[in-house]
PDB file of C-alpha atoms in Angstrom:
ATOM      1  CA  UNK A  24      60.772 -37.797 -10.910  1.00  0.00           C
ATOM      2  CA  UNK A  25      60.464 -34.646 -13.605  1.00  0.00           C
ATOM      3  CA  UNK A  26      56.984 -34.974 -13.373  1.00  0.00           C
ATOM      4  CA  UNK A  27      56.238 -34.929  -9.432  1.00  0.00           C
ATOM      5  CA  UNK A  28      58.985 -32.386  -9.800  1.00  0.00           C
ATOM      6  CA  UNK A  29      56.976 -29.995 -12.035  1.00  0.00           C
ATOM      7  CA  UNK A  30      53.805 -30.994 -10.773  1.00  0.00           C
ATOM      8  CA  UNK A  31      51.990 -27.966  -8.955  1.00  0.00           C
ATOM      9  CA  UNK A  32      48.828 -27.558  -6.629  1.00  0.00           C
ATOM     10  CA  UNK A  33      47.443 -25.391  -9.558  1.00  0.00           C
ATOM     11  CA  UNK A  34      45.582 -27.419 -11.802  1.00  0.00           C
ATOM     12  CA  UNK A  35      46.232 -24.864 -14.299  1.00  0.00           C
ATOM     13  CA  UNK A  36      50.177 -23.934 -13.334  1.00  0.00           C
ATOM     14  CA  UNK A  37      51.129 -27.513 -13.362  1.00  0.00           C
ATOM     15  CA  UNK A  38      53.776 -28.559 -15.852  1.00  0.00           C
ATOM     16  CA  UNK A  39      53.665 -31.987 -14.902  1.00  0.00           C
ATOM     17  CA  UNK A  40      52.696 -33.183 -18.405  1.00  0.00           C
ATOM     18  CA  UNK A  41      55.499 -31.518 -19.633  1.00  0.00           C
ATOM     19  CA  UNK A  42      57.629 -33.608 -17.464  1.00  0.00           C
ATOM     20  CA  UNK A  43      56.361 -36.721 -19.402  1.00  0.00           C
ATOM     21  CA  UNK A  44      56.495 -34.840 -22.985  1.00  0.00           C
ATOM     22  CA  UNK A  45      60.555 -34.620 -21.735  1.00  0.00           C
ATOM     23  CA  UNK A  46      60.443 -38.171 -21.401  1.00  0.00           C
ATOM     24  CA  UNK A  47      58.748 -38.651 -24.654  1.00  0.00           C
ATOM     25  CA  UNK A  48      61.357 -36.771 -26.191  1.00  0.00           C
ATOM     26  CA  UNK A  49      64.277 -38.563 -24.760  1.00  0.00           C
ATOM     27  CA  UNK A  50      62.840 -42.219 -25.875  1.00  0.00           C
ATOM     28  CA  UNK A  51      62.313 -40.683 -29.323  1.00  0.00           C
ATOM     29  CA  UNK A  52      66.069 -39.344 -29.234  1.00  0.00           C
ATOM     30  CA  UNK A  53      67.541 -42.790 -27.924  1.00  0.00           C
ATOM     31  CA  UNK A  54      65.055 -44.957 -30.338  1.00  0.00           C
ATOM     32  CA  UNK A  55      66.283 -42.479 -33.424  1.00  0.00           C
ATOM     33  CA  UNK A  56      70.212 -43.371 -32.382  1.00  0.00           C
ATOM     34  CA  UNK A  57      69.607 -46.943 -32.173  1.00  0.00           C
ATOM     35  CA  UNK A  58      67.470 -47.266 -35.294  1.00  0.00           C
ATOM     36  CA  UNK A  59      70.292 -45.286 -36.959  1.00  0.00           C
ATOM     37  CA  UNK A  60      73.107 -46.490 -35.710  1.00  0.00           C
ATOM     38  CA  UNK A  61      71.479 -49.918 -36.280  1.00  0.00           C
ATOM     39  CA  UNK A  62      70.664 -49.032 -39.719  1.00  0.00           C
ATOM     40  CA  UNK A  63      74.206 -47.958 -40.798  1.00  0.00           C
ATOM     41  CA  UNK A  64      75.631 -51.210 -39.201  1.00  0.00           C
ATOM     42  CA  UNK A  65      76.882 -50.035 -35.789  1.00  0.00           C
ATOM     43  CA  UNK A  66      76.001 -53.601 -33.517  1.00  0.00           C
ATOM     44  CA  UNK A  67      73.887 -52.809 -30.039  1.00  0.00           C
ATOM     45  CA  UNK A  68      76.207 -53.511 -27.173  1.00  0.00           C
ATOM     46  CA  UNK A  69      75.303 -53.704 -23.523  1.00  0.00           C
ATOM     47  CA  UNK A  70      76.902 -50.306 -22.776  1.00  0.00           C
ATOM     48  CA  UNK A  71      74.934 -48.756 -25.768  1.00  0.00           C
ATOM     49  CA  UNK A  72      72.259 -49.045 -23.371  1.00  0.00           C
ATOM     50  CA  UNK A  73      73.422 -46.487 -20.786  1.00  0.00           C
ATOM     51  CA  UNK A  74      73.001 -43.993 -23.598  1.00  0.00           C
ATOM     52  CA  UNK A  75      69.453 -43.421 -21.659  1.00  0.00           C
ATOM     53  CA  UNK A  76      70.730 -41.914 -18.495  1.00  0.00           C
ATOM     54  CA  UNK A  77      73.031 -39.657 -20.653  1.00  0.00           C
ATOM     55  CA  UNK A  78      70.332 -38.601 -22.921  1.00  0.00           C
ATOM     56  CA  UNK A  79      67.994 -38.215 -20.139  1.00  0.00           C
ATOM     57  CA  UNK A  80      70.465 -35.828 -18.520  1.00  0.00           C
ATOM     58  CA  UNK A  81      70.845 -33.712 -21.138  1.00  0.00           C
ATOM     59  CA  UNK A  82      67.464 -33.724 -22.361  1.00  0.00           C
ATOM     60  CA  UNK A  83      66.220 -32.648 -18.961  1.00  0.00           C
ATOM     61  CA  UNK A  84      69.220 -30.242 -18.468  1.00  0.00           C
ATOM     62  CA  UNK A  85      67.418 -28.518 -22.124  1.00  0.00           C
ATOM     63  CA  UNK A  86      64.352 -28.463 -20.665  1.00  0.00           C
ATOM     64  CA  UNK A  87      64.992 -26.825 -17.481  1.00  0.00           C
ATOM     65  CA  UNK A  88      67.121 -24.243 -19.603  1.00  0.00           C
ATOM     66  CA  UNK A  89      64.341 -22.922 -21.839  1.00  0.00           C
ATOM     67  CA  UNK A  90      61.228 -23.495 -19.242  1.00  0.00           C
ATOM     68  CA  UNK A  91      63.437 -20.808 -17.139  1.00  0.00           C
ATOM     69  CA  UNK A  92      63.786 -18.798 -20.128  1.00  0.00           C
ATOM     70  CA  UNK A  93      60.510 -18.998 -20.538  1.00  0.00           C
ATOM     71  CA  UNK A  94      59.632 -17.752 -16.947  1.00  0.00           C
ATOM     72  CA  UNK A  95      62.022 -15.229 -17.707  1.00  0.00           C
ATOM     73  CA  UNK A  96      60.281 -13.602 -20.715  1.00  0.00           C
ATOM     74  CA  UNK A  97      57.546 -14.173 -19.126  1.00  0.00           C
ATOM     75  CA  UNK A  98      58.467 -11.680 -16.213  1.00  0.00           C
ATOM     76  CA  UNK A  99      59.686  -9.246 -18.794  1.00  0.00           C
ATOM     77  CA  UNK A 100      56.664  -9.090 -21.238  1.00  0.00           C
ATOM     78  CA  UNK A 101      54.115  -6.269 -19.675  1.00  0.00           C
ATOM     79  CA  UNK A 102      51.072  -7.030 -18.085  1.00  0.00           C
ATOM     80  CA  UNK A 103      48.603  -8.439 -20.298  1.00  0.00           C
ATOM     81  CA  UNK A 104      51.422  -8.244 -23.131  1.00  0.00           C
ATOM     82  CA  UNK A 105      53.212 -11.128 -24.267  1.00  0.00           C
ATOM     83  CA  UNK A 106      51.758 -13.703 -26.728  1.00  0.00           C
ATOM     84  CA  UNK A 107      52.611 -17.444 -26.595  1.00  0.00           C
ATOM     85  CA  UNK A 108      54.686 -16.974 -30.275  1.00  0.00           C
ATOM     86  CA  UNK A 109      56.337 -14.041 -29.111  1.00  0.00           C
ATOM     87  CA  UNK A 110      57.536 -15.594 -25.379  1.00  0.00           C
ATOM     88  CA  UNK A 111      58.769 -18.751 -26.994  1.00  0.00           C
ATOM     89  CA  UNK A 112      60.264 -16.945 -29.617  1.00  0.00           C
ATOM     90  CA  UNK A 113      62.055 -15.140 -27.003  1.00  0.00           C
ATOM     91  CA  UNK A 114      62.628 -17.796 -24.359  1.00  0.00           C
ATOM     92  CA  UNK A 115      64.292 -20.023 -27.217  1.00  0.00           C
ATOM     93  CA  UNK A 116      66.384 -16.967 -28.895  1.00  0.00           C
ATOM     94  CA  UNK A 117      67.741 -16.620 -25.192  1.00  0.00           C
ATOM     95  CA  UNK A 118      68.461 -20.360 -24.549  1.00  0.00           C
ATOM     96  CA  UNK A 119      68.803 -21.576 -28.043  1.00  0.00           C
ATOM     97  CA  UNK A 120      72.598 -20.651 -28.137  1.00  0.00           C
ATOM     98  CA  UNK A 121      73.321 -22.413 -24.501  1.00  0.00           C
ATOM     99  CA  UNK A 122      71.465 -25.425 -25.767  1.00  0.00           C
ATOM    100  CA  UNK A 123      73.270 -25.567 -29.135  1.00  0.00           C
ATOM    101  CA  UNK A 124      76.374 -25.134 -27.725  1.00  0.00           C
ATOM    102  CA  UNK A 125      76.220 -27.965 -25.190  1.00  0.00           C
ATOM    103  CA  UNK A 126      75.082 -30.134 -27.423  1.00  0.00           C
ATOM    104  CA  UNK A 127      77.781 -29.557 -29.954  1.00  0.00           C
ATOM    105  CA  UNK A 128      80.256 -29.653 -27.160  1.00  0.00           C
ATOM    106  CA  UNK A 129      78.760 -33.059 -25.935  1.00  0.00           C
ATOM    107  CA  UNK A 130      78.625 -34.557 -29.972  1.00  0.00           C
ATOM    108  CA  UNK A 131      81.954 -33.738 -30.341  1.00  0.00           C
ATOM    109  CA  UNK A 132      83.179 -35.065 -26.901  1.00  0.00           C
ATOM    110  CA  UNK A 133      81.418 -38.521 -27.831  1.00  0.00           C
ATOM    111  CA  UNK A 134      83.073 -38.241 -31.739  1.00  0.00           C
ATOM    112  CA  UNK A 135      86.253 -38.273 -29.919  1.00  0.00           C
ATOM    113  CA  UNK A 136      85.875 -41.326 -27.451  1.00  0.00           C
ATOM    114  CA  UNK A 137      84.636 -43.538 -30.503  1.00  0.00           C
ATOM    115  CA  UNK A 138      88.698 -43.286 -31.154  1.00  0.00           C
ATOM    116  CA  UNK A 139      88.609 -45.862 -28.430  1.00  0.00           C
ATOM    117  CA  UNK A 140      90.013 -49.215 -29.177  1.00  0.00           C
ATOM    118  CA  UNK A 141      87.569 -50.967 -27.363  1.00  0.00           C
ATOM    119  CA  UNK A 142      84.579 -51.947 -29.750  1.00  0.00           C
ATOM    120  CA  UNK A 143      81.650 -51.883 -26.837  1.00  0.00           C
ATOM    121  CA  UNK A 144      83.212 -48.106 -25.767  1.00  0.00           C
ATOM    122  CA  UNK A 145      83.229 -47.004 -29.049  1.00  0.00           C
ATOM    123  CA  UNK A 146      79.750 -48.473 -30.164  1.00  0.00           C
ATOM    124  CA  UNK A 147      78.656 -46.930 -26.716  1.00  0.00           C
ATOM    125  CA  UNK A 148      80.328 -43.241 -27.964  1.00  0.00           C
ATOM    126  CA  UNK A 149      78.580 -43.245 -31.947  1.00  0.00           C
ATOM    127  CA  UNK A 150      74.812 -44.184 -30.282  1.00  0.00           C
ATOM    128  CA  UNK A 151      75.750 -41.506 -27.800  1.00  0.00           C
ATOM    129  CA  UNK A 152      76.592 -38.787 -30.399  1.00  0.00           C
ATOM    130  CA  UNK A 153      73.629 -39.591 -32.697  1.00  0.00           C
ATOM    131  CA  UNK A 154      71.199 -39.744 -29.274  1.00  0.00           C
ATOM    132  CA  UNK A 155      72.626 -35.753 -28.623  1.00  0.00           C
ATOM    133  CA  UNK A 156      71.683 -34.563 -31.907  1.00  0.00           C
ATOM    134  CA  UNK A 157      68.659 -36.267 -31.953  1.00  0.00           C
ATOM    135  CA  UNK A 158      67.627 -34.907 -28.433  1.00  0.00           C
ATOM    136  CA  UNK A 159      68.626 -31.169 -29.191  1.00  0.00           C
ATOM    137  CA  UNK A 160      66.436 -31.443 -32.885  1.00  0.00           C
ATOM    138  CA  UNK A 161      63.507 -33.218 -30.864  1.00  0.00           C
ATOM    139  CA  UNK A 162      63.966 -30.269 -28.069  1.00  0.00           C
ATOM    140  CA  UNK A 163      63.626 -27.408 -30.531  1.00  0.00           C
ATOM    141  CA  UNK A 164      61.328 -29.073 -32.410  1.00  0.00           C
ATOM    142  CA  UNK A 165      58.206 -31.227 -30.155  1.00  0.00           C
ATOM    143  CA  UNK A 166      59.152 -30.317 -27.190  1.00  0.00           C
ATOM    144  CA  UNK A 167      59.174 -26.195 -28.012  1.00  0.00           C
ATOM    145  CA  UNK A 168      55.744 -27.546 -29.827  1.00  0.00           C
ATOM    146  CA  UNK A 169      54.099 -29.262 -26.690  1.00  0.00           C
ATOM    147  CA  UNK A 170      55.693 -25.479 -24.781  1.00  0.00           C
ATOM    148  CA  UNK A 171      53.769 -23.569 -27.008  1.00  0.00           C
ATOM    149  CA  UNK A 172      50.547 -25.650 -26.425  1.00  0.00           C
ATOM    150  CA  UNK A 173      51.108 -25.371 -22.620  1.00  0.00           C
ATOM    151  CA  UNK A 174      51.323 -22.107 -22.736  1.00  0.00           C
ATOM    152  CA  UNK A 175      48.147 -21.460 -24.377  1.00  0.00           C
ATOM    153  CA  UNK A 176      46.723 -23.608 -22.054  1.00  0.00           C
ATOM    154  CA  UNK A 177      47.699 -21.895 -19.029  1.00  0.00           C
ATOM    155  CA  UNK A 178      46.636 -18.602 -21.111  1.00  0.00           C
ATOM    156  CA  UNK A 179      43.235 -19.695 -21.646  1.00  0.00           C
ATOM    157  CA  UNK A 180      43.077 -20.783 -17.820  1.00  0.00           C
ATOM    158  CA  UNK A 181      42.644 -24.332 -18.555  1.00  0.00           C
ATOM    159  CA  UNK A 182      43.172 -27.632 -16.065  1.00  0.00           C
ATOM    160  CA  UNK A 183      46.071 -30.076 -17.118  1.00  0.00           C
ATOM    161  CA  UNK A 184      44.843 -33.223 -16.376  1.00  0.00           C
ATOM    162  CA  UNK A 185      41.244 -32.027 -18.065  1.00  0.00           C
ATOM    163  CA  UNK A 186      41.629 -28.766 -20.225  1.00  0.00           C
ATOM    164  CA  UNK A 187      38.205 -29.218 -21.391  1.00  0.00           C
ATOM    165  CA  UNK A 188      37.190 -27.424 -18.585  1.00  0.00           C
ATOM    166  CA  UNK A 189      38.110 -23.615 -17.509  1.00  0.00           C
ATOM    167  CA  UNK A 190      38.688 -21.952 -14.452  1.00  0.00           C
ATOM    168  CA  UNK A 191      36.723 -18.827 -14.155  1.00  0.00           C
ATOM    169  CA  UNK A 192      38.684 -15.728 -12.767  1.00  0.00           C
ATOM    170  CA  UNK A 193      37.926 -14.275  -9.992  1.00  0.00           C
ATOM    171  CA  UNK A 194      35.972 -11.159  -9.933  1.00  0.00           C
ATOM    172  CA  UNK A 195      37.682  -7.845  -9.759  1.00  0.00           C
ATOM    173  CA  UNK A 196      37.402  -6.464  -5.990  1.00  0.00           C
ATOM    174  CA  UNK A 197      35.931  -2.584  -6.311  1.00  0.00           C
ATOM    175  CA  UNK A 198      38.066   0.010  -6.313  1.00  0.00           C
ATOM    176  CA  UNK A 199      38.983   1.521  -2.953  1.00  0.00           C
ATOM    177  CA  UNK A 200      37.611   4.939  -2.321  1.00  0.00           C
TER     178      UNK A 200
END
């Protein structure tokens, strides 16, 4: 659904691979909370599995937050200004904060219900909290990587589904006398 979602009738505008790089992310996030919490001897109950739709949630949530603040320093760098470091640096000092704090706020919320009495709920709660920091790390880390890479793409005026080939631009109309 992210993907038809971001998917545009510009070959080269399209961010419908980054709609499957957010998936990506969010089966590297759950698979790094289960391996974990396997690891350090937390058991894999049947609700630890609906630690996907909560991860995917907030992983798409991040993404929507600092692809708009991306647009956004995009519209604020000057014409033929603003290179890909310097607009992600900026897009990700602007939602970096909003992202961090959710996430923290989410961690902690999850910390709290593993209190729980009830041994599925509170297995469900630790592979939740480790899947949160694992999606925000994989969010400021891949996905602003696979951003970046986009970006550049769409710079150099490049298809998405075959960026070996370039669009030409269109010739400059003559100046109006």
């Amino acid at each position: 659904y992210v993907t038809i979602v971001l998917a545009r009738c510009d070959a080269v505008k399209s961010r419908a691979l980054l709609g499957l790089t957010i998936v990506l992310t969010v089966a590297l996030a759950l698979g790094f909370a289960l391996g974990l919490g396997g690891w350090v001897g937390i058991p894999f109950s049947p609700l630890s599995f609906l630690t996907l739709f909560i991860i995917l949630g907030v992983g798409i949530d991040d993404m929507i937050i600092v692809v708009d603040a991306l647009d956004r320093a995009r519209a604020r760098a000057p014409p033929g200004r603003g290179a890909v470091p310097d607009l992600l640096a900026d897009a990700l000092g602007e939602s970096g904060g909003s992202i961090l704090l959710t996430s923290l706020t989410d961690f902690v919320a999850f910390l709290v219900g593993s209190s729980i009495d009830l041994p599925a709920a509170r297995y469900f709660c630790v592979t939740a909290a480790l899947a949160v920091c694992a999606v925000f790390a994989i969010q400021v880390t891949f996905f602003a990587g696979c951003l970046a890479l986009h970006e550049r793409r769409v710079a150099a005026r490049r298809s998405e589904l075959a960026p070996c080939f370039a669009r030409r631009r269109p010739p400059r109309a003559p100046p109006r006398r």
